[in-house]
Structures are given as structure tokens and as C-alpha cells.
């Protein structure tokens, strides 16, 4: 487990050490090791904890929750909703970037690689960090949900004035883990096409609302 901690770093060591040493995580990691040997899984193994590696714990200001990683070849690289450069936008990401553009008046970028969000303090966290190729939810209920629930709760306990963006039913279930007195929670439908068509996504203005809150708390805003 020491190798895992060294792989993450970026200020998360103390928070993650307890999780990595827990019995449930040892069972989870054995499953992950076997899954990556037996099947093609995503993201690449080196990128499983990229959400933490690319978002400094000290800078953390925003948490965006996804579900599984993308399960198509070349898409997932460890950041929720983000894809590698040169990869076609998945529908949910396209709708996210369209809402950003309409909300704050920015241009839609040419690629969907969101590392620049992470580097500013946005934790792009999937609730399940691995997936089998072409098989959505294939690694659900193996222990990842316990891991990410504990991370969310620890962030809530140890940080102040973090913005949690909860998109869709599964993400909104995490409200019980977050202290509303210390943090801002913004909820909406999921950016998937079906939810967006039903009017549950576009117009939520979560990106400007996030920056307005950060300004009020005298924190640097996010360059979306």
C-alpha cells in the first residue's frame, strides 16, 4: 500500500493512508489487480488515482462527482467527465462544456481534457474509479463506493467552504456525507442527454454560482 500512497502524493497522503490500510480496501485492490490482469480496464492503471494527483489537497475548492470512468478505448484518464486530448467529446462532457459556455460566456474548447480544472483545485472524482472495457458499472459494489464516500466525508470534515457539485440522482445521494453548514452544495440533473432533454441540466449556472461563492469567501475563482 505504500506504493499507492507514493503514487498519489500531492497532499493527500494522510487522508488516504487510513483508507489504503483498511481491510475493505485491501480486498478491493486485490479485485482491481485481478481485473486488470484478466480484462482490459480503464483508466490505465497508472491513472486510477489521477483525480488526487492532479488536484492538490491544499488547493481543493470544488468537488465534482461522476459515476464510472468512460469505458471506451483512449477516453478515460482518471478525471471524472474528462477525456484525453484528441478524443471526441462524450455526450455528457459536451453538455457540460455547453453549459459552461452559456453560463460564463466562454468559448467551447477544442478538447475535453480537464486537467486545467484539477490544477486550480477542482477534484473530478468518480464514485467508482475503474471499469471493464465496454461494460458500464462493471466495477460497482466492489468497494470503490466505500472508498469515495469516505473521501467525501473526510473532505467535508477537514475542509471549509468547498463547493460540491452534485449532478444526477447517484451524486445527490452523497448529500448526507457533507456538512451544509461548512460547504456549498449545488444540485442539478445529470448532464447526460436524456436528463438535459428533460430540462434538468441546462441553465443550472453552477459554474458562475461556484465562482460567486469563492469570491465571497475571498478565494481565487476557477477559470472554467
PDB file of C-alpha atoms in Angstrom:
ATOM      1  CA  UNK A   1       0.000   0.000   0.000  1.00  0.00           C
ATOM      2  CA  UNK A   2       2.976   2.317   0.451  1.00  0.00           C
ATOM      3  CA  UNK A   3       3.412   2.325  -3.332  1.00  0.00           C
ATOM      4  CA  UNK A   4      -0.162   3.538  -3.741  1.00  0.00           C
ATOM      5  CA  UNK A   5       0.403   6.439  -1.355  1.00  0.00           C
ATOM      6  CA  UNK A   6       3.579   7.395  -3.200  1.00  0.00           C
ATOM      7  CA  UNK A   7       1.634   7.205  -6.471  1.00  0.00           C
ATOM      8  CA  UNK A   8      -0.913   9.750  -5.214  1.00  0.00           C
ATOM      9  CA  UNK A   9       1.025  12.272  -3.087  1.00  0.00           C
ATOM     10  CA  UNK A  10       0.033  15.958  -3.644  1.00  0.00           C
ATOM     11  CA  UNK A  11      -1.002  16.460  -0.024  1.00  0.00           C
ATOM     12  CA  UNK A  12      -3.488  13.568   0.151  1.00  0.00           C
ATOM     13  CA  UNK A  13      -1.142  11.149   1.925  1.00  0.00           C
ATOM     14  CA  UNK A  14      -2.538  11.343   5.451  1.00  0.00           C
ATOM     15  CA  UNK A  15      -6.144  11.248   4.356  1.00  0.00           C
ATOM     16  CA  UNK A  16      -5.641   8.294   2.018  1.00  0.00           C
ATOM     17  CA  UNK A  17      -3.264   6.279   4.202  1.00  0.00           C
ATOM     18  CA  UNK A  18      -6.085   5.200   6.515  1.00  0.00           C
ATOM     19  CA  UNK A  19      -8.201   4.096   3.554  1.00  0.00           C
ATOM     20  CA  UNK A  20      -5.404   2.214   1.808  1.00  0.00           C
ATOM     21  CA  UNK A  21      -4.667   0.281   5.003  1.00  0.00           C
ATOM     22  CA  UNK A  22      -8.311  -0.662   5.691  1.00  0.00           C
ATOM     23  CA  UNK A  23      -9.395  -4.274   5.218  1.00  0.00           C
ATOM     24  CA  UNK A  24     -12.093  -3.363   2.689  1.00  0.00           C
ATOM     25  CA  UNK A  25      -9.521  -1.573   0.522  1.00  0.00           C
ATOM     26  CA  UNK A  26      -7.114  -4.487   0.557  1.00  0.00           C
ATOM     27  CA  UNK A  27      -9.921  -6.678  -0.793  1.00  0.00           C
ATOM     28  CA  UNK A  28     -10.842  -4.000  -3.328  1.00  0.00           C
ATOM     29  CA  UNK A  29      -7.274  -3.657  -4.556  1.00  0.00           C
ATOM     30  CA  UNK A  30      -6.936  -7.420  -4.947  1.00  0.00           C
ATOM     31  CA  UNK A  31     -10.053  -7.300  -7.145  1.00  0.00           C
ATOM     32  CA  UNK A  32      -8.581  -4.414  -9.176  1.00  0.00           C
ATOM     33  CA  UNK A  33      -5.249  -6.207  -9.676  1.00  0.00           C
ATOM     34  CA  UNK A  34      -7.040  -9.325 -10.913  1.00  0.00           C
ATOM     35  CA  UNK A  35      -9.438  -7.371 -13.118  1.00  0.00           C
ATOM     36  CA  UNK A  36      -6.609  -5.554 -14.887  1.00  0.00           C
ATOM     37  CA  UNK A  37      -4.839  -8.866 -15.493  1.00  0.00           C
ATOM     38  CA  UNK A  38      -7.912 -10.651 -16.824  1.00  0.00           C
ATOM     39  CA  UNK A  39      -9.660  -7.902 -18.825  1.00  0.00           C
ATOM     40  CA  UNK A  40      -8.992  -4.594 -20.496  1.00  0.00           C
ATOM     41  CA  UNK A  41      -9.977  -1.994 -17.917  1.00  0.00           C
ATOM     42  CA  UNK A  42      -9.954   1.783 -17.743  1.00  0.00           C
ATOM     43  CA  UNK A  43      -8.415   4.155 -16.933  1.00  0.00           C
ATOM     44  CA  UNK A  44      -4.840   2.915 -17.394  1.00  0.00           C
ATOM     45  CA  UNK A  45      -3.681   1.572 -14.060  1.00  0.00           C
ATOM     46  CA  UNK A  46      -1.216   4.419 -13.569  1.00  0.00           C
ATOM     47  CA  UNK A  47      -4.120   6.896 -13.809  1.00  0.00           C
ATOM     48  CA  UNK A  48      -6.587   5.319 -11.370  1.00  0.00           C
ATOM     49  CA  UNK A  49      -5.821   7.986  -8.751  1.00  0.00           C
ATOM     50  CA  UNK A  50      -5.204  10.853 -11.187  1.00  0.00           C
ATOM     51  CA  UNK A  51      -8.011  12.926  -9.643  1.00  0.00           C
ATOM     52  CA  UNK A  52      -5.873  13.226  -6.500  1.00  0.00           C
ATOM     53  CA  UNK A  53      -2.528  13.526  -8.242  1.00  0.00           C
ATOM     54  CA  UNK A  54      -3.687  16.476 -10.330  1.00  0.00           C
ATOM     55  CA  UNK A  55      -5.688  18.329  -7.659  1.00  0.00           C
ATOM     56  CA  UNK A  56      -3.655  19.463  -4.681  1.00  0.00           C
ATOM     57  CA  UNK A  57      -5.362  18.840  -1.341  1.00  0.00           C
ATOM     58  CA  UNK A  58      -4.205  22.264  -0.190  1.00  0.00           C
ATOM     59  CA  UNK A  59      -5.788  23.992  -3.209  1.00  0.00           C
ATOM     60  CA  UNK A  60      -9.024  21.966  -3.116  1.00  0.00           C
ATOM     61  CA  UNK A  61     -12.041  24.243  -3.582  1.00  0.00           C
ATOM     62  CA  UNK A  62     -14.550  22.302  -5.688  1.00  0.00           C
ATOM     63  CA  UNK A  63     -15.646  18.660  -5.857  1.00  0.00           C
ATOM     64  CA  UNK A  64     -17.435  17.349  -8.960  1.00  0.00           C
ATOM     65  CA  UNK A  65     -18.766  13.800  -8.680  1.00  0.00           C
ATOM     66  CA  UNK A  66     -19.079  11.411 -11.601  1.00  0.00           C
ATOM     67  CA  UNK A  67     -20.045   7.724 -11.691  1.00  0.00           C
ATOM     68  CA  UNK A  68     -17.743   5.312 -13.561  1.00  0.00           C
ATOM     69  CA  UNK A  69     -14.850   6.167 -15.842  1.00  0.00           C
ATOM     70  CA  UNK A  70     -15.598   6.160 -19.564  1.00  0.00           C
ATOM     71  CA  UNK A  71     -15.302   2.603 -20.844  1.00  0.00           C
ATOM     72  CA  UNK A  72     -14.223   3.236 -24.448  1.00  0.00           C
ATOM     73  CA  UNK A  73     -10.666   2.941 -25.693  1.00  0.00           C
ATOM     74  CA  UNK A  74      -8.497   6.012 -25.089  1.00  0.00           C
ATOM     75  CA  UNK A  75     -11.161   8.032 -23.274  1.00  0.00           C
ATOM     76  CA  UNK A  76     -10.641   7.756 -19.514  1.00  0.00           C
ATOM     77  CA  UNK A  77      -7.557   9.129 -17.809  1.00  0.00           C
ATOM     78  CA  UNK A  78      -8.675   9.254 -14.186  1.00  0.00           C
ATOM     79  CA  UNK A  79     -10.586  12.559 -14.045  1.00  0.00           C
ATOM     80  CA  UNK A  80     -14.387  12.381 -13.926  1.00  0.00           C
ATOM     81  CA  UNK A  81     -16.034  13.584 -17.155  1.00  0.00           C
ATOM     82  CA  UNK A  82     -12.655  14.420 -18.721  1.00  0.00           C
ATOM     83  CA  UNK A  83     -11.170  12.698 -21.790  1.00  0.00           C
ATOM     84  CA  UNK A  84      -7.707  12.573 -23.271  1.00  0.00           C
ATOM     85  CA  UNK A  85      -6.812  15.182 -25.862  1.00  0.00           C
ATOM     86  CA  UNK A  86      -7.866  14.264 -29.384  1.00  0.00           C
ATOM     87  CA  UNK A  87     -10.819  12.146 -28.200  1.00  0.00           C
ATOM     88  CA  UNK A  88     -14.331  13.018 -29.346  1.00  0.00           C
ATOM     89  CA  UNK A  89     -16.470  14.574 -26.618  1.00  0.00           C
ATOM     90  CA  UNK A  90     -18.783  12.044 -24.940  1.00  0.00           C
ATOM     91  CA  UNK A  91     -22.353  13.415 -24.759  1.00  0.00           C
ATOM     92  CA  UNK A  92     -22.241  14.315 -21.046  1.00  0.00           C
ATOM     93  CA  UNK A  93     -18.984  16.225 -21.437  1.00  0.00           C
ATOM     94  CA  UNK A  94     -20.338  18.055 -24.469  1.00  0.00           C
ATOM     95  CA  UNK A  95     -23.316  19.205 -22.398  1.00  0.00           C
ATOM     96  CA  UNK A  96     -21.067  20.260 -19.512  1.00  0.00           C
ATOM     97  CA  UNK A  97     -18.925  22.421 -21.776  1.00  0.00           C
ATOM     98  CA  UNK A  98     -22.004  23.870 -23.464  1.00  0.00           C
ATOM     99  CA  UNK A  99     -23.401  24.889 -20.075  1.00  0.00           C
ATOM    100  CA  UNK A 100     -20.047  26.448 -19.119  1.00  0.00           C
ATOM    101  CA  UNK A 101     -20.098  28.439 -22.348  1.00  0.00           C
ATOM    102  CA  UNK A 102     -23.684  29.630 -21.890  1.00  0.00           C
ATOM    103  CA  UNK A 103     -23.200  30.339 -18.190  1.00  0.00           C
ATOM    104  CA  UNK A 104     -19.991  32.395 -18.255  1.00  0.00           C
ATOM    105  CA  UNK A 105     -19.743  33.347 -21.919  1.00  0.00           C
ATOM    106  CA  UNK A 106     -16.613  31.379 -22.762  1.00  0.00           C
ATOM    107  CA  UNK A 107     -15.723  29.560 -25.951  1.00  0.00           C
ATOM    108  CA  UNK A 108     -16.218  25.786 -26.053  1.00  0.00           C
ATOM    109  CA  UNK A 109     -12.688  24.335 -26.045  1.00  0.00           C
ATOM    110  CA  UNK A 110     -11.280  22.166 -28.800  1.00  0.00           C
ATOM    111  CA  UNK A 111     -10.581  19.254 -26.461  1.00  0.00           C
ATOM    112  CA  UNK A 112     -12.228  17.799 -23.366  1.00  0.00           C
ATOM    113  CA  UNK A 113      -9.134  17.338 -21.232  1.00  0.00           C
ATOM    114  CA  UNK A 114      -9.984  18.971 -17.889  1.00  0.00           C
ATOM    115  CA  UNK A 115      -6.616  18.845 -16.117  1.00  0.00           C
ATOM    116  CA  UNK A 116      -6.592  22.654 -16.051  1.00  0.00           C
ATOM    117  CA  UNK A 117      -9.657  22.499 -13.778  1.00  0.00           C
ATOM    118  CA  UNK A 118      -7.940  19.989 -11.484  1.00  0.00           C
ATOM    119  CA  UNK A 119      -4.801  22.111 -11.190  1.00  0.00           C
ATOM    120  CA  UNK A 120      -6.928  25.003  -9.930  1.00  0.00           C
ATOM    121  CA  UNK A 121      -8.430  22.932  -7.110  1.00  0.00           C
ATOM    122  CA  UNK A 122     -11.298  21.014  -8.715  1.00  0.00           C
ATOM    123  CA  UNK A 123     -11.445  17.364  -7.639  1.00  0.00           C
ATOM    124  CA  UNK A 124     -13.006  15.445 -10.544  1.00  0.00           C
ATOM    125  CA  UNK A 125     -13.937  12.312  -8.632  1.00  0.00           C
ATOM    126  CA  UNK A 126     -15.796   9.300  -9.972  1.00  0.00           C
ATOM    127  CA  UNK A 127     -17.584   7.312  -7.280  1.00  0.00           C
ATOM    128  CA  UNK A 128     -16.151   4.149  -8.890  1.00  0.00           C
ATOM    129  CA  UNK A 129     -12.577   4.578 -10.105  1.00  0.00           C
ATOM    130  CA  UNK A 130     -12.261   1.640 -12.519  1.00  0.00           C
ATOM    131  CA  UNK A 131     -14.369  -0.100 -15.163  1.00  0.00           C
ATOM    132  CA  UNK A 132     -14.163  -3.011 -17.592  1.00  0.00           C
ATOM    133  CA  UNK A 133     -13.990  -2.062 -21.265  1.00  0.00           C
ATOM    134  CA  UNK A 134     -17.412  -1.519 -22.855  1.00  0.00           C
ATOM    135  CA  UNK A 135     -19.172  -2.567 -19.630  1.00  0.00           C
ATOM    136  CA  UNK A 136     -20.658   0.300 -17.620  1.00  0.00           C
ATOM    137  CA  UNK A 137     -20.946  -0.235 -13.864  1.00  0.00           C
ATOM    138  CA  UNK A 138     -18.882  -3.433 -14.100  1.00  0.00           C
ATOM    139  CA  UNK A 139     -16.825  -2.500 -11.030  1.00  0.00           C
ATOM    140  CA  UNK A 140     -19.687  -1.201  -8.905  1.00  0.00           C
ATOM    141  CA  UNK A 141     -20.176  -2.635  -5.413  1.00  0.00           C
ATOM    142  CA  UNK A 142     -16.614  -3.911  -5.175  1.00  0.00           C
ATOM    143  CA  UNK A 143     -15.526  -1.379  -2.553  1.00  0.00           C
ATOM    144  CA  UNK A 144     -14.928   1.801  -4.551  1.00  0.00           C
ATOM    145  CA  UNK A 145     -18.124   3.384  -3.220  1.00  0.00           C
ATOM    146  CA  UNK A 146     -16.895   2.915   0.356  1.00  0.00           C
ATOM    147  CA  UNK A 147     -13.583   4.496  -0.582  1.00  0.00           C
ATOM    148  CA  UNK A 148     -15.051   7.551  -2.304  1.00  0.00           C
ATOM    149  CA  UNK A 149     -17.776   8.021   0.333  1.00  0.00           C
ATOM    150  CA  UNK A 150     -15.065   8.141   2.979  1.00  0.00           C
ATOM    151  CA  UNK A 151     -13.051  10.645   0.940  1.00  0.00           C
ATOM    152  CA  UNK A 152     -16.082  12.913   0.529  1.00  0.00           C
ATOM    153  CA  UNK A 153     -16.817  12.754   4.247  1.00  0.00           C
ATOM    154  CA  UNK A 154     -13.194  13.459   5.183  1.00  0.00           C
ATOM    155  CA  UNK A 155     -13.132  16.481   2.876  1.00  0.00           C
ATOM    156  CA  UNK A 156     -16.333  17.715   4.499  1.00  0.00           C
ATOM    157  CA  UNK A 157     -14.894  17.198   7.987  1.00  0.00           C
ATOM    158  CA  UNK A 158     -11.454  18.713   7.445  1.00  0.00           C
ATOM    159  CA  UNK A 159     -12.035  21.466   4.890  1.00  0.00           C
ATOM    160  CA  UNK A 160     -14.206  24.593   4.868  1.00  0.00           C
ATOM    161  CA  UNK A 161     -16.062  26.433   2.107  1.00  0.00           C
ATOM    162  CA  UNK A 162     -15.748  23.714  -0.530  1.00  0.00           C
ATOM    163  CA  UNK A 163     -18.303  23.729  -3.365  1.00  0.00           C
ATOM    164  CA  UNK A 164     -19.813  20.298  -4.040  1.00  0.00           C
ATOM    165  CA  UNK A 165     -21.442  19.958  -7.470  1.00  0.00           C
ATOM    166  CA  UNK A 166     -23.849  17.022  -7.380  1.00  0.00           C
ATOM    167  CA  UNK A 167     -25.216  16.136 -10.798  1.00  0.00           C
ATOM    168  CA  UNK A 168     -27.804  13.403 -11.090  1.00  0.00           C
ATOM    169  CA  UNK A 169     -29.506  11.016  -8.700  1.00  0.00           C
ATOM    170  CA  UNK A 170     -26.452   8.991  -7.694  1.00  0.00           C
ATOM    171  CA  UNK A 171     -24.344  12.054  -6.907  1.00  0.00           C
ATOM    172  CA  UNK A 172     -27.162  13.695  -4.971  1.00  0.00           C
ATOM    173  CA  UNK A 173     -27.316  10.718  -2.620  1.00  0.00           C
ATOM    174  CA  UNK A 174     -23.960  11.897  -1.259  1.00  0.00           C
ATOM    175  CA  UNK A 175     -25.565  14.928   0.408  1.00  0.00           C
ATOM    176  CA  UNK A 176     -25.751  13.012   3.684  1.00  0.00           C
ATOM    177  CA  UNK A 177     -21.943  12.917   3.773  1.00  0.00           C
ATOM    178  CA  UNK A 178     -21.488  16.695   3.522  1.00  0.00           C
ATOM    179  CA  UNK A 179     -21.847  19.335   6.239  1.00  0.00           C
ATOM    180  CA  UNK A 180     -24.133  22.011   4.786  1.00  0.00           C
ATOM    181  CA  UNK A 181     -23.097  24.455   7.479  1.00  0.00           C
ATOM    182  CA  UNK A 182     -19.486  24.472   6.242  1.00  0.00           C
ATOM    183  CA  UNK A 183     -19.857  23.998   2.493  1.00  0.00           C
ATOM    184  CA  UNK A 184     -21.936  24.982  -0.526  1.00  0.00           C
ATOM    185  CA  UNK A 185     -23.886  22.174  -2.220  1.00  0.00           C
ATOM    186  CA  UNK A 186     -25.242  22.764  -5.727  1.00  0.00           C
ATOM    187  CA  UNK A 187     -27.558  20.135  -7.221  1.00  0.00           C
ATOM    188  CA  UNK A 188     -28.994  19.524 -10.661  1.00  0.00           C
ATOM    189  CA  UNK A 189     -29.890  16.769 -13.078  1.00  0.00           C
ATOM    190  CA  UNK A 190     -27.107  14.813 -14.742  1.00  0.00           C
ATOM    191  CA  UNK A 191     -25.523  16.302 -17.897  1.00  0.00           C
ATOM    192  CA  UNK A 192     -26.397  13.147 -19.853  1.00  0.00           C
ATOM    193  CA  UNK A 193     -28.508  13.746 -22.986  1.00  0.00           C
ATOM    194  CA  UNK A 194     -31.695  12.257 -21.508  1.00  0.00           C
ATOM    195  CA  UNK A 195     -31.570  14.450 -18.421  1.00  0.00           C
ATOM    196  CA  UNK A 196     -30.622  17.515 -20.451  1.00  0.00           C
ATOM    197  CA  UNK A 197     -33.527  16.987 -22.861  1.00  0.00           C
ATOM    198  CA  UNK A 198     -35.909  16.868 -19.914  1.00  0.00           C
ATOM    199  CA  UNK A 199     -34.672  20.265 -18.782  1.00  0.00           C
ATOM    200  CA  UNK A 200     -32.789  19.075 -15.714  1.00  0.00           C
ATOM    201  CA  UNK A 201     -29.313  20.254 -16.733  1.00  0.00           C
ATOM    202  CA  UNK A 202     -29.046  23.356 -18.886  1.00  0.00           C
ATOM    203  CA  UNK A 203     -29.399  26.662 -17.092  1.00  0.00           C
ATOM    204  CA  UNK A 204     -28.218  25.438 -13.689  1.00  0.00           C
ATOM    205  CA  UNK A 205     -25.443  28.092 -13.770  1.00  0.00           C
ATOM    206  CA  UNK A 206     -23.314  26.030 -11.419  1.00  0.00           C
ATOM    207  CA  UNK A 207     -20.068  27.446 -12.784  1.00  0.00           C
ATOM    208  CA  UNK A 208     -20.889  31.107 -12.165  1.00  0.00           C
ATOM    209  CA  UNK A 209     -22.520  30.238  -8.824  1.00  0.00           C
ATOM    210  CA  UNK A 210     -19.346  28.416  -7.797  1.00  0.00           C
ATOM    211  CA  UNK A 211     -17.179  31.407  -8.652  1.00  0.00           C
ATOM    212  CA  UNK A 212     -19.532  33.833  -6.898  1.00  0.00           C
ATOM    213  CA  UNK A 213     -19.289  31.740  -3.740  1.00  0.00           C
ATOM    214  CA  UNK A 214     -15.497  31.541  -3.970  1.00  0.00           C
ATOM    215  CA  UNK A 215     -15.327  35.329  -4.373  1.00  0.00           C
ATOM    216  CA  UNK A 216     -17.470  35.772  -1.255  1.00  0.00           C
ATOM    217  CA  UNK A 217     -15.045  33.565   0.662  1.00  0.00           C
ATOM    218  CA  UNK A 218     -12.063  35.532  -0.741  1.00  0.00           C
ATOM    219  CA  UNK A 219     -10.771  32.542  -2.699  1.00  0.00           C
ATOM    220  CA  UNK A 220      -9.435  32.513  -6.229  1.00  0.00           C
ATOM    221  CA  UNK A 221     -12.151  31.688  -8.745  1.00  0.00           C
ATOM    222  CA  UNK A 222     -11.951  28.859 -11.269  1.00  0.00           C
ATOM    223  CA  UNK A 223     -11.030  29.623 -14.881  1.00  0.00           C
ATOM    224  CA  UNK A 224     -13.542  27.271 -16.437  1.00  0.00           C
TER     225      UNK A 224
END
